[in-house]
PDB file of C-alpha atoms in Angstrom:
ATOM      1  CA  UNK Q1181     -48.555 -24.243  46.535  1.00  0.00           C
ATOM      2  CA  UNK Q1182     -48.732 -27.579  48.363  1.00  0.00           C
ATOM      3  CA  UNK Q1183     -45.555 -29.594  48.022  1.00  0.00           C
ATOM      4  CA  UNK Q1184     -45.748 -32.974  46.364  1.00  0.00           C
ATOM      5  CA  UNK Q1185     -44.320 -36.089  47.938  1.00  0.00           C
ATOM      6  CA  UNK Q1186     -40.642 -36.828  47.307  1.00  0.00           C
ATOM      7  CA  UNK Q1187     -40.020 -39.833  45.068  1.00  0.00           C
ATOM      8  CA  UNK Q1188     -39.617 -43.116  46.958  1.00  0.00           C
ATOM      9  CA  UNK Q1189     -36.620 -45.406  46.461  1.00  0.00           C
ATOM     10  CA  UNK Q1190     -38.784 -47.612  44.215  1.00  0.00           C
ATOM     11  CA  UNK Q1191     -39.825 -44.588  42.151  1.00  0.00           C
ATOM     12  CA  UNK Q1192     -36.202 -43.505  41.760  1.00  0.00           C
ATOM     13  CA  UNK Q1193     -35.028 -46.936  40.691  1.00  0.00           C
ATOM     14  CA  UNK Q1194     -37.860 -47.260  38.172  1.00  0.00           C
ATOM     15  CA  UNK Q1195     -37.198 -43.848  36.671  1.00  0.00           C
ATOM     16  CA  UNK Q1196     -33.495 -44.595  36.415  1.00  0.00           C
ATOM     17  CA  UNK Q1197     -34.031 -47.891  34.628  1.00  0.00           C
ATOM     18  CA  UNK Q1198     -36.312 -46.230  32.075  1.00  0.00           C
ATOM     19  CA  UNK Q1199     -34.041 -43.284  31.383  1.00  0.00           C
ATOM     20  CA  UNK Q1200     -30.409 -44.206  32.054  1.00  0.00           C
ATOM     21  CA  UNK Q1201     -29.707 -45.497  28.533  1.00  0.00           C
ATOM     22  CA  UNK Q1202     -31.403 -42.634  26.711  1.00  0.00           C
ATOM     23  CA  UNK Q1203     -30.127 -39.528  28.461  1.00  0.00           C
ATOM     24  CA  UNK Q1204     -26.384 -39.701  27.946  1.00  0.00           C
ATOM     25  CA  UNK Q1205     -25.656 -40.269  31.622  1.00  0.00           C
ATOM     26  CA  UNK Q1206     -22.298 -41.864  30.757  1.00  0.00           C
ATOM     27  CA  UNK Q1207     -20.312 -39.797  28.229  1.00  0.00           C
ATOM     28  CA  UNK Q1208     -17.149 -41.877  28.781  1.00  0.00           C
ATOM     29  CA  UNK Q1209     -17.026 -45.587  29.582  1.00  0.00           C
ATOM     30  CA  UNK Q1210     -13.928 -47.745  29.137  1.00  0.00           C
ATOM     31  CA  UNK Q1211     -14.343 -51.203  30.634  1.00  0.00           C
ATOM     32  CA  UNK Q1212     -11.361 -53.529  30.853  1.00  0.00           C
ATOM     33  CA  UNK Q1213     -11.419 -57.274  31.346  1.00  0.00           C
ATOM     34  CA  UNK Q1214     -10.639 -56.743  35.037  1.00  0.00           C
ATOM     35  CA  UNK Q1215     -13.910 -54.865  35.685  1.00  0.00           C
ATOM     36  CA  UNK Q1216     -15.712 -57.178  38.140  1.00  0.00           C
ATOM     37  CA  UNK Q1217     -19.228 -55.853  37.637  1.00  0.00           C
ATOM     38  CA  UNK Q1218     -21.029 -53.472  39.954  1.00  0.00           C
ATOM     39  CA  UNK Q1219     -22.414 -56.276  42.123  1.00  0.00           C
ATOM     40  CA  UNK Q1220     -18.868 -57.363  43.009  1.00  0.00           C
ATOM     41  CA  UNK Q1221     -17.717 -53.926  44.199  1.00  0.00           C
ATOM     42  CA  UNK Q1222     -17.294 -54.083  47.973  1.00  0.00           C
ATOM     43  CA  UNK Q1223     -15.475 -50.814  48.725  1.00  0.00           C
ATOM     44  CA  UNK Q1224     -16.068 -47.227  47.596  1.00  0.00           C
ATOM     45  CA  UNK Q1225     -13.287 -44.685  48.050  1.00  0.00           C
ATOM     46  CA  UNK Q1226     -14.647 -41.172  47.599  1.00  0.00           C
ATOM     47  CA  UNK Q1227     -12.928 -37.828  47.037  1.00  0.00           C
ATOM     48  CA  UNK Q1228     -14.909 -34.625  46.664  1.00  0.00           C
ATOM     49  CA  UNK Q1229     -16.829 -31.811  48.306  1.00  0.00           C
ATOM     50  CA  UNK Q1230     -20.117 -31.260  50.161  1.00  0.00           C
ATOM     51  CA  UNK Q1231     -22.136 -33.103  47.513  1.00  0.00           C
ATOM     52  CA  UNK Q1232     -20.372 -36.307  48.626  1.00  0.00           C
ATOM     53  CA  UNK Q1233     -19.270 -35.687  52.216  1.00  0.00           C
ATOM     54  CA  UNK Q1234     -20.707 -37.577  55.176  1.00  0.00           C
ATOM     55  CA  UNK Q1235     -20.435 -36.746  58.904  1.00  0.00           C
ATOM     56  CA  UNK Q1236     -17.742 -39.378  59.304  1.00  0.00           C
ATOM     57  CA  UNK Q1237     -15.712 -41.123  56.633  1.00  0.00           C
ATOM     58  CA  UNK Q1238     -17.307 -44.480  57.447  1.00  0.00           C
ATOM     59  CA  UNK Q1239     -20.727 -43.472  58.786  1.00  0.00           C
ATOM     60  CA  UNK Q1240     -24.099 -43.463  57.017  1.00  0.00           C
ATOM     61  CA  UNK Q1241     -27.085 -41.231  57.667  1.00  0.00           C
ATOM     62  CA  UNK Q1242     -29.986 -43.174  59.129  1.00  0.00           C
ATOM     63  CA  UNK Q1243     -32.764 -40.841  57.966  1.00  0.00           C
ATOM     64  CA  UNK Q1244     -33.840 -40.922  54.322  1.00  0.00           C
ATOM     65  CA  UNK Q1245     -34.285 -37.141  54.105  1.00  0.00           C
ATOM     66  CA  UNK Q1246     -30.647 -36.504  55.033  1.00  0.00           C
ATOM     67  CA  UNK Q1247     -28.946 -39.046  52.758  1.00  0.00           C
ATOM     68  CA  UNK Q1248     -26.643 -38.044  49.939  1.00  0.00           C
ATOM     69  CA  UNK Q1249     -25.824 -40.159  46.889  1.00  0.00           C
ATOM     70  CA  UNK Q1250     -23.254 -42.236  48.791  1.00  0.00           C
ATOM     71  CA  UNK Q1251     -25.765 -43.158  51.453  1.00  0.00           C
ATOM     72  CA  UNK Q1252     -28.550 -43.784  48.950  1.00  0.00           C
ATOM     73  CA  UNK Q1253     -26.314 -46.263  47.101  1.00  0.00           C
ATOM     74  CA  UNK Q1254     -25.342 -48.025  50.327  1.00  0.00           C
ATOM     75  CA  UNK Q1255     -29.018 -48.290  51.281  1.00  0.00           C
ATOM     76  CA  UNK Q1256     -29.973 -49.562  47.830  1.00  0.00           C
ATOM     77  CA  UNK Q1257     -27.298 -52.255  47.903  1.00  0.00           C
ATOM     78  CA  UNK Q1258     -28.313 -53.342  51.385  1.00  0.00           C
ATOM     79  CA  UNK Q1259     -32.040 -53.556  50.597  1.00  0.00           C
ATOM     80  CA  UNK Q1260     -31.748 -55.098  47.119  1.00  0.00           C
ATOM     81  CA  UNK Q1261     -29.153 -57.792  47.784  1.00  0.00           C
ATOM     82  CA  UNK Q1262     -28.412 -57.761  51.489  1.00  0.00           C
ATOM     83  CA  UNK Q1263     -24.791 -56.829  50.778  1.00  0.00           C
ATOM     84  CA  UNK Q1264     -23.005 -54.171  52.763  1.00  0.00           C
ATOM     85  CA  UNK Q1265     -20.775 -51.904  50.712  1.00  0.00           C
ATOM     86  CA  UNK Q1266     -17.958 -50.338  52.712  1.00  0.00           C
ATOM     87  CA  UNK Q1267     -17.108 -46.746  51.980  1.00  0.00           C
ATOM     88  CA  UNK Q1268     -14.056 -44.671  52.790  1.00  0.00           C
ATOM     89  CA  UNK Q1269     -15.069 -41.061  52.338  1.00  0.00           C
ATOM     90  CA  UNK Q1270     -12.439 -38.334  52.145  1.00  0.00           C
ATOM     91  CA  UNK Q1271     -14.767 -35.704  50.657  1.00  0.00           C
ATOM     92  CA  UNK Q1272     -15.174 -32.513  52.657  1.00  0.00           C
ATOM     93  CA  UNK Q1273     -17.532 -29.554  52.365  1.00  0.00           C
ATOM     94  CA  UNK Q1274     -16.058 -26.565  50.580  1.00  0.00           C
ATOM     95  CA  UNK Q1275     -13.120 -28.458  49.105  1.00  0.00           C
ATOM     96  CA  UNK Q1276     -11.677 -27.696  45.685  1.00  0.00           C
ATOM     97  CA  UNK Q1277      -9.550 -29.719  43.329  1.00  0.00           C
ATOM     98  CA  UNK Q1278      -7.028 -26.902  43.236  1.00  0.00           C
ATOM     99  CA  UNK Q1279      -6.399 -26.616  46.977  1.00  0.00           C
ATOM    100  CA  UNK Q1280      -7.697 -29.786  48.601  1.00  0.00           C
ATOM    101  CA  UNK Q1281      -7.726 -32.873  46.376  1.00  0.00           C
ATOM    102  CA  UNK Q1282      -4.053 -33.617  46.998  1.00  0.00           C
ATOM    103  CA  UNK Q1283      -4.651 -33.368  50.755  1.00  0.00           C
ATOM    104  CA  UNK Q1284      -7.572 -35.776  50.485  1.00  0.00           C
ATOM    105  CA  UNK Q1285      -5.258 -38.274  48.810  1.00  0.00           C
ATOM    106  CA  UNK Q1286      -2.700 -37.767  51.575  1.00  0.00           C
ATOM    107  CA  UNK Q1287      -5.350 -38.712  54.121  1.00  0.00           C
ATOM    108  CA  UNK Q1288      -6.221 -41.766  52.054  1.00  0.00           C
ATOM    109  CA  UNK Q1289      -2.618 -42.933  51.861  1.00  0.00           C
ATOM    110  CA  UNK Q1290      -2.168 -42.304  55.578  1.00  0.00           C
ATOM    111  CA  UNK Q1291      -4.995 -44.769  56.180  1.00  0.00           C
ATOM    112  CA  UNK Q1292      -4.093 -47.132  53.343  1.00  0.00           C
ATOM    113  CA  UNK Q1293      -0.302 -46.937  52.816  1.00  0.00           C
ATOM    114  CA  UNK Q1294       0.955 -46.955  49.250  1.00  0.00           C
ATOM    115  CA  UNK Q1295       2.575 -49.976  47.655  1.00  0.00           C
ATOM    116  CA  UNK Q1296       6.288 -50.004  48.461  1.00  0.00           C
ATOM    117  CA  UNK Q1297       7.346 -52.296  45.621  1.00  0.00           C
ATOM    118  CA  UNK Q1298       6.012 -54.120  42.593  1.00  0.00           C
ATOM    119  CA  UNK Q1299       5.665 -57.248  44.734  1.00  0.00           C
ATOM    120  CA  UNK Q1300       3.738 -55.614  47.558  1.00  0.00           C
ATOM    121  CA  UNK Q1301      -0.031 -55.822  47.528  1.00  0.00           C
ATOM    122  CA  UNK Q1302      -2.346 -52.815  47.109  1.00  0.00           C
ATOM    123  CA  UNK Q1303      -3.991 -51.403  50.246  1.00  0.00           C
ATOM    124  CA  UNK Q1304      -7.489 -52.394  49.049  1.00  0.00           C
ATOM    125  CA  UNK Q1305      -8.505 -55.223  46.745  1.00  0.00           C
ATOM    126  CA  UNK Q1306      -8.282 -53.579  43.290  1.00  0.00           C
ATOM    127  CA  UNK Q1307     -10.857 -55.916  41.792  1.00  0.00           C
ATOM    128  CA  UNK Q1308     -13.498 -55.054  44.364  1.00  0.00           C
ATOM    129  CA  UNK Q1309     -12.857 -51.340  44.946  1.00  0.00           C
ATOM    130  CA  UNK Q1310     -14.263 -48.370  43.025  1.00  0.00           C
ATOM    131  CA  UNK Q1311     -12.457 -45.031  43.336  1.00  0.00           C
ATOM    132  CA  UNK Q1312     -14.735 -42.016  42.916  1.00  0.00           C
ATOM    133  CA  UNK Q1313     -13.761 -38.398  42.269  1.00  0.00           C
ATOM    134  CA  UNK Q1314     -16.600 -35.879  42.249  1.00  0.00           C
ATOM    135  CA  UNK Q1315     -15.056 -32.475  42.654  1.00  0.00           C
ATOM    136  CA  UNK Q1316     -14.935 -29.174  40.789  1.00  0.00           C
ATOM    137  CA  UNK Q1317     -18.109 -27.397  41.872  1.00  0.00           C
ATOM    138  CA  UNK Q1318     -16.233 -24.973  44.094  1.00  0.00           C
ATOM    139  CA  UNK Q1319     -13.452 -24.566  41.531  1.00  0.00           C
ATOM    140  CA  UNK Q1320     -16.037 -23.499  38.955  1.00  0.00           C
ATOM    141  CA  UNK Q1321     -17.566 -21.120  41.465  1.00  0.00           C
ATOM    142  CA  UNK Q1322     -14.388 -19.178  42.078  1.00  0.00           C
ATOM    143  CA  UNK Q1323     -12.060 -19.702  39.105  1.00  0.00           C
ATOM    144  CA  UNK Q1324     -11.837 -17.997  35.739  1.00  0.00           C
ATOM    145  CA  UNK Q1325     -12.743 -20.313  32.893  1.00  0.00           C
ATOM    146  CA  UNK Q1326      -9.296 -20.007  31.295  1.00  0.00           C
ATOM    147  CA  UNK Q1327      -7.632 -21.304  34.480  1.00  0.00           C
ATOM    148  CA  UNK Q1328      -9.619 -24.531  34.780  1.00  0.00           C
ATOM    149  CA  UNK Q1329      -7.366 -26.532  32.454  1.00  0.00           C
ATOM    150  CA  UNK Q1330      -4.427 -26.110  34.825  1.00  0.00           C
ATOM    151  CA  UNK Q1331      -6.567 -27.208  37.780  1.00  0.00           C
ATOM    152  CA  UNK Q1332      -7.638 -30.323  35.882  1.00  0.00           C
ATOM    153  CA  UNK Q1333      -3.999 -31.432  36.057  1.00  0.00           C
ATOM    154  CA  UNK Q1334      -4.554 -31.964  39.789  1.00  0.00           C
ATOM    155  CA  UNK Q1335      -7.256 -34.495  38.920  1.00  0.00           C
ATOM    156  CA  UNK Q1336      -4.861 -36.125  36.467  1.00  0.00           C
ATOM    157  CA  UNK Q1337      -2.204 -36.417  39.172  1.00  0.00           C
ATOM    158  CA  UNK Q1338      -4.736 -37.954  41.557  1.00  0.00           C
ATOM    159  CA  UNK Q1339      -5.755 -40.601  39.026  1.00  0.00           C
ATOM    160  CA  UNK Q1340      -2.126 -41.478  38.335  1.00  0.00           C
ATOM    161  CA  UNK Q1341      -1.232 -41.709  42.036  1.00  0.00           C
ATOM    162  CA  UNK Q1342      -4.195 -43.957  42.767  1.00  0.00           C
ATOM    163  CA  UNK Q1343      -3.374 -46.194  39.804  1.00  0.00           C
ATOM    164  CA  UNK Q1344       0.317 -46.552  40.657  1.00  0.00           C
ATOM    165  CA  UNK Q1345       0.497 -46.226  44.440  1.00  0.00           C
ATOM    166  CA  UNK Q1346      -2.838 -47.727  45.469  1.00  0.00           C
ATOM    167  CA  UNK Q1347      -3.110 -50.246  42.659  1.00  0.00           C
ATOM    168  CA  UNK Q1348      -6.523 -48.784  41.796  1.00  0.00           C
ATOM    169  CA  UNK Q1349      -8.122 -50.232  38.685  1.00  0.00           C
ATOM    170  CA  UNK Q1350     -11.744 -49.040  38.746  1.00  0.00           C
ATOM    171  CA  UNK Q1351     -12.426 -45.308  38.471  1.00  0.00           C
ATOM    172  CA  UNK Q1352     -15.601 -43.241  38.482  1.00  0.00           C
ATOM    173  CA  UNK Q1353     -15.452 -39.528  37.696  1.00  0.00           C
ATOM    174  CA  UNK Q1354     -18.568 -37.398  38.137  1.00  0.00           C
ATOM    175  CA  UNK Q1355     -18.932 -34.101  36.319  1.00  0.00           C
ATOM    176  CA  UNK Q1356     -20.245 -30.892  37.868  1.00  0.00           C
ATOM    177  CA  UNK Q1357     -23.988 -30.156  37.819  1.00  0.00           C
ATOM    178  CA  UNK Q1358     -25.449 -26.993  36.231  1.00  0.00           C
ATOM    179  CA  UNK Q1359     -24.655 -24.610  39.082  1.00  0.00           C
ATOM    180  CA  UNK Q1360     -25.660 -21.728  36.810  1.00  0.00           C
ATOM    181  CA  UNK Q1361     -29.245 -22.919  37.350  1.00  0.00           C
ATOM    182  CA  UNK Q1362     -29.005 -22.984  41.144  1.00  0.00           C
ATOM    183  CA  UNK Q1363     -30.715 -20.222  43.159  1.00  0.00           C
ATOM    184  CA  UNK Q1364     -27.279 -18.923  44.094  1.00  0.00           C
ATOM    185  CA  UNK Q1365     -26.036 -18.904  40.514  1.00  0.00           C
ATOM    186  CA  UNK Q1366     -28.579 -16.617  38.888  1.00  0.00           C
ATOM    187  CA  UNK Q1367     -26.458 -13.492  39.330  1.00  0.00           C
ATOM    188  CA  UNK Q1368     -23.548 -14.966  37.357  1.00  0.00           C
ATOM    189  CA  UNK Q1369     -25.422 -17.401  35.171  1.00  0.00           C
ATOM    190  CA  UNK Q1370     -23.434 -16.880  31.972  1.00  0.00           C
ATOM    191  CA  UNK Q1371     -20.057 -17.158  33.684  1.00  0.00           C
ATOM    192  CA  UNK Q1372     -21.014 -20.257  35.660  1.00  0.00           C
ATOM    193  CA  UNK Q1373     -22.518 -21.981  32.629  1.00  0.00           C
ATOM    194  CA  UNK Q1374     -19.273 -21.473  30.724  1.00  0.00           C
ATOM    195  CA  UNK Q1375     -17.122 -22.696  33.589  1.00  0.00           C
ATOM    196  CA  UNK Q1376     -19.228 -25.802  34.206  1.00  0.00           C
ATOM    197  CA  UNK Q1377     -19.231 -26.651  30.504  1.00  0.00           C
ATOM    198  CA  UNK Q1378     -15.470 -26.178  30.244  1.00  0.00           C
ATOM    199  CA  UNK Q1379     -14.796 -28.244  33.363  1.00  0.00           C
ATOM    200  CA  UNK Q1380     -16.948 -31.104  32.117  1.00  0.00           C
ATOM    201  CA  UNK Q1381     -15.308 -31.084  28.694  1.00  0.00           C
ATOM    202  CA  UNK Q1382     -11.872 -31.161  30.315  1.00  0.00           C
ATOM    203  CA  UNK Q1383     -12.960 -33.979  32.622  1.00  0.00           C
ATOM    204  CA  UNK Q1384     -14.118 -36.146  29.733  1.00  0.00           C
ATOM    205  CA  UNK Q1385     -10.889 -35.498  27.870  1.00  0.00           C
ATOM    206  CA  UNK Q1386      -8.807 -36.291  30.940  1.00  0.00           C
ATOM    207  CA  UNK Q1387     -10.716 -39.511  31.570  1.00  0.00           C
ATOM    208  CA  UNK Q1388     -10.184 -40.674  27.989  1.00  0.00           C
ATOM    209  CA  UNK Q1389      -6.474 -39.828  28.102  1.00  0.00           C
ATOM    210  CA  UNK Q1390      -6.034 -41.613  31.414  1.00  0.00           C
ATOM    211  CA  UNK Q1391      -7.809 -44.714  30.109  1.00  0.00           C
ATOM    212  CA  UNK Q1392      -5.627 -44.675  27.004  1.00  0.00           C
ATOM    213  CA  UNK Q1393      -2.450 -44.499  29.100  1.00  0.00           C
ATOM    214  CA  UNK Q1394      -3.522 -46.925  31.849  1.00  0.00           C
ATOM    215  CA  UNK Q1395      -4.193 -50.225  30.147  1.00  0.00           C
ATOM    216  CA  UNK Q1396      -5.649 -51.969  33.193  1.00  0.00           C
ATOM    217  CA  UNK Q1397      -7.971 -49.153  34.261  1.00  0.00           C
ATOM    218  CA  UNK Q1398     -11.738 -49.197  33.827  1.00  0.00           C
ATOM    219  CA  UNK Q1399     -12.850 -45.559  33.659  1.00  0.00           C
ATOM    220  CA  UNK Q1400     -16.361 -44.131  33.746  1.00  0.00           C
ATOM    221  CA  UNK Q1401     -17.527 -40.524  33.611  1.00  0.00           C
ATOM    222  CA  UNK Q1402     -21.039 -40.115  34.964  1.00  0.00           C
ATOM    223  CA  UNK Q1403     -22.903 -36.902  34.150  1.00  0.00           C
ATOM    224  CA  UNK Q1404     -24.558 -35.363  37.187  1.00  0.00           C
ATOM    225  CA  UNK Q1405     -24.986 -32.353  34.898  1.00  0.00           C
ATOM    226  CA  UNK Q1406     -27.279 -34.339  32.618  1.00  0.00           C
ATOM    227  CA  UNK Q1407     -29.289 -35.843  35.479  1.00  0.00           C
ATOM    228  CA  UNK Q1408     -29.910 -32.545  37.248  1.00  0.00           C
ATOM    229  CA  UNK Q1409     -30.655 -30.827  33.936  1.00  0.00           C
ATOM    230  CA  UNK Q1410     -33.312 -33.462  33.239  1.00  0.00           C
ATOM    231  CA  UNK Q1411     -34.891 -32.773  36.624  1.00  0.00           C
ATOM    232  CA  UNK Q1412     -34.796 -28.999  36.211  1.00  0.00           C
ATOM    233  CA  UNK Q1413     -36.169 -29.193  32.669  1.00  0.00           C
ATOM    234  CA  UNK Q1414     -39.133 -31.362  33.646  1.00  0.00           C
ATOM    235  CA  UNK Q1415     -39.583 -31.412  37.438  1.00  0.00           C
ATOM    236  CA  UNK Q1416     -43.121 -32.798  37.347  1.00  0.00           C
ATOM    237  CA  UNK Q1417     -41.863 -36.015  35.747  1.00  0.00           C
ATOM    238  CA  UNK Q1418     -39.998 -36.600  38.998  1.00  0.00           C
ATOM    239  CA  UNK Q1419     -43.030 -35.578  41.074  1.00  0.00           C
ATOM    240  CA  UNK Q1420     -41.575 -32.214  42.036  1.00  0.00           C
ATOM    241  CA  UNK Q1421     -43.597 -29.033  41.759  1.00  0.00           C
ATOM    242  CA  UNK Q1422     -43.331 -26.954  38.601  1.00  0.00           C
ATOM    243  CA  UNK Q1423     -41.835 -24.055  40.592  1.00  0.00           C
ATOM    244  CA  UNK Q1424     -39.231 -26.240  42.331  1.00  0.00           C
ATOM    245  CA  UNK Q1425     -36.321 -25.451  39.959  1.00  0.00           C
ATOM    246  CA  UNK Q1426     -36.233 -21.827  41.155  1.00  0.00           C
ATOM    247  CA  UNK Q1427     -36.967 -22.404  44.846  1.00  0.00           C
ATOM    248  CA  UNK Q1428     -34.269 -21.939  47.479  1.00  0.00           C
ATOM    249  CA  UNK Q1429     -35.058 -24.373  50.296  1.00  0.00           C
ATOM    250  CA  UNK Q1430     -37.559 -26.320  48.223  1.00  0.00           C
ATOM    251  CA  UNK Q1431     -37.926 -29.771  46.753  1.00  0.00           C
ATOM    252  CA  UNK Q1432     -34.882 -29.633  44.460  1.00  0.00           C
ATOM    253  CA  UNK Q1433     -32.531 -27.106  46.066  1.00  0.00           C
ATOM    254  CA  UNK Q1434     -32.060 -27.393  49.837  1.00  0.00           C
ATOM    255  CA  UNK Q1435     -30.361 -23.992  49.799  1.00  0.00           C
ATOM    256  CA  UNK Q1436     -28.888 -21.678  47.189  1.00  0.00           C
ATOM    257  CA  UNK Q1437     -26.226 -24.190  46.076  1.00  0.00           C
ATOM    258  CA  UNK Q1438     -27.035 -27.672  47.384  1.00  0.00           C
ATOM    259  CA  UNK Q1439     -29.510 -30.247  46.132  1.00  0.00           C
ATOM    260  CA  UNK Q1440     -31.970 -32.093  48.354  1.00  0.00           C
ATOM    261  CA  UNK Q1441     -31.677 -35.716  49.422  1.00  0.00           C
ATOM    262  CA  UNK Q1442     -34.475 -36.600  46.991  1.00  0.00           C
ATOM    263  CA  UNK Q1443     -32.387 -35.286  44.086  1.00  0.00           C
ATOM    264  CA  UNK Q1444     -29.283 -36.994  45.463  1.00  0.00           C
ATOM    265  CA  UNK Q1445     -31.333 -40.191  45.415  1.00  0.00           C
ATOM    266  CA  UNK Q1446     -32.194 -39.791  41.745  1.00  0.00           C
ATOM    267  CA  UNK Q1447     -28.521 -39.222  40.932  1.00  0.00           C
ATOM    268  CA  UNK Q1448     -27.578 -42.304  42.958  1.00  0.00           C
ATOM    269  CA  UNK Q1449     -30.175 -44.462  41.252  1.00  0.00           C
ATOM    270  CA  UNK Q1450     -29.199 -43.442  37.735  1.00  0.00           C
ATOM    271  CA  UNK Q1451     -25.535 -43.868  38.637  1.00  0.00           C
ATOM    272  CA  UNK Q1452     -26.172 -47.352  39.965  1.00  0.00           C
ATOM    273  CA  UNK Q1453     -28.106 -48.260  36.817  1.00  0.00           C
ATOM    274  CA  UNK Q1454     -25.257 -46.971  34.661  1.00  0.00           C
ATOM    275  CA  UNK Q1455     -22.696 -49.041  36.557  1.00  0.00           C
ATOM    276  CA  UNK Q1456     -24.850 -52.143  36.183  1.00  0.00           C
ATOM    277  CA  UNK Q1457     -25.185 -51.537  32.442  1.00  0.00           C
ATOM    278  CA  UNK Q1458     -21.544 -50.716  31.651  1.00  0.00           C
ATOM    279  CA  UNK Q1459     -20.695 -51.440  28.059  1.00  0.00           C
ATOM    280  CA  UNK Q1460     -17.299 -52.012  26.469  1.00  0.00           C
ATOM    281  CA  UNK Q1461     -15.567 -49.333  24.444  1.00  0.00           C
ATOM    282  CA  UNK Q1462     -11.993 -48.559  23.570  1.00  0.00           C
ATOM    283  CA  UNK Q1463     -10.405 -45.215  24.477  1.00  0.00           C
ATOM    284  CA  UNK Q1464     -10.380 -44.229  20.812  1.00  0.00           C
ATOM    285  CA  UNK Q1465     -14.169 -44.512  20.715  1.00  0.00           C
ATOM    286  CA  UNK Q1466     -14.968 -42.216  23.627  1.00  0.00           C
TER     287      UNK Q1466
END
């Protein structure tokens, strides 16, 4: 079957604008008065795994077909407004929350030393910096479902450390995609589906609790699970072939576990639309 063209940046932005408010992309959104608006964010600090990692912590891919969501967002910002968004990427392929998230934060604080007193300034401007944690895919791949709650405490510790030591005020958490539907997940589909669902439920709960406890924090959970599920459920709407959801090395899955740059671009576009459209809610409402 002849492959169809990958969606262009304009296609991705248009699709995102039509669908972002109707697909539940943002299951948790707590916006405080300090939230500056997406257009005012100048720095992204990223923690995660291969879905977010770049060759260097401050380097973007030049070629469209090799960009991930970070690079798609940087390109979108640059082409739409002329602004350059700086990113500080501590994500690394294969990393887990259980074993590696704390080390990623250590590398961050080595580069941006923690506040030493209440009077000292934060390492990055809190009003113009968004802290992103997208991790858990590898934890779900190797961990029993009953053990995920304990691992989520590592994410909780990371949020607290960033809030207190870095003066972070804007947080974006991304849930795990449906790895049970990846080519590499078919042999343990039931187990992976349960783990991904449990992780995402725990993440939403943790985000709400953190927002409730941290009165100056704006907290968003963005659902990569929902976005990728939409694509897999109806690939032709995104101009992918009807067989693409099952193909290893195809239009959706670049290999048995990783998504293509085109899919990363759709995630980036819907994420950017969600951040532009942030609404106000209290922690008790999420």
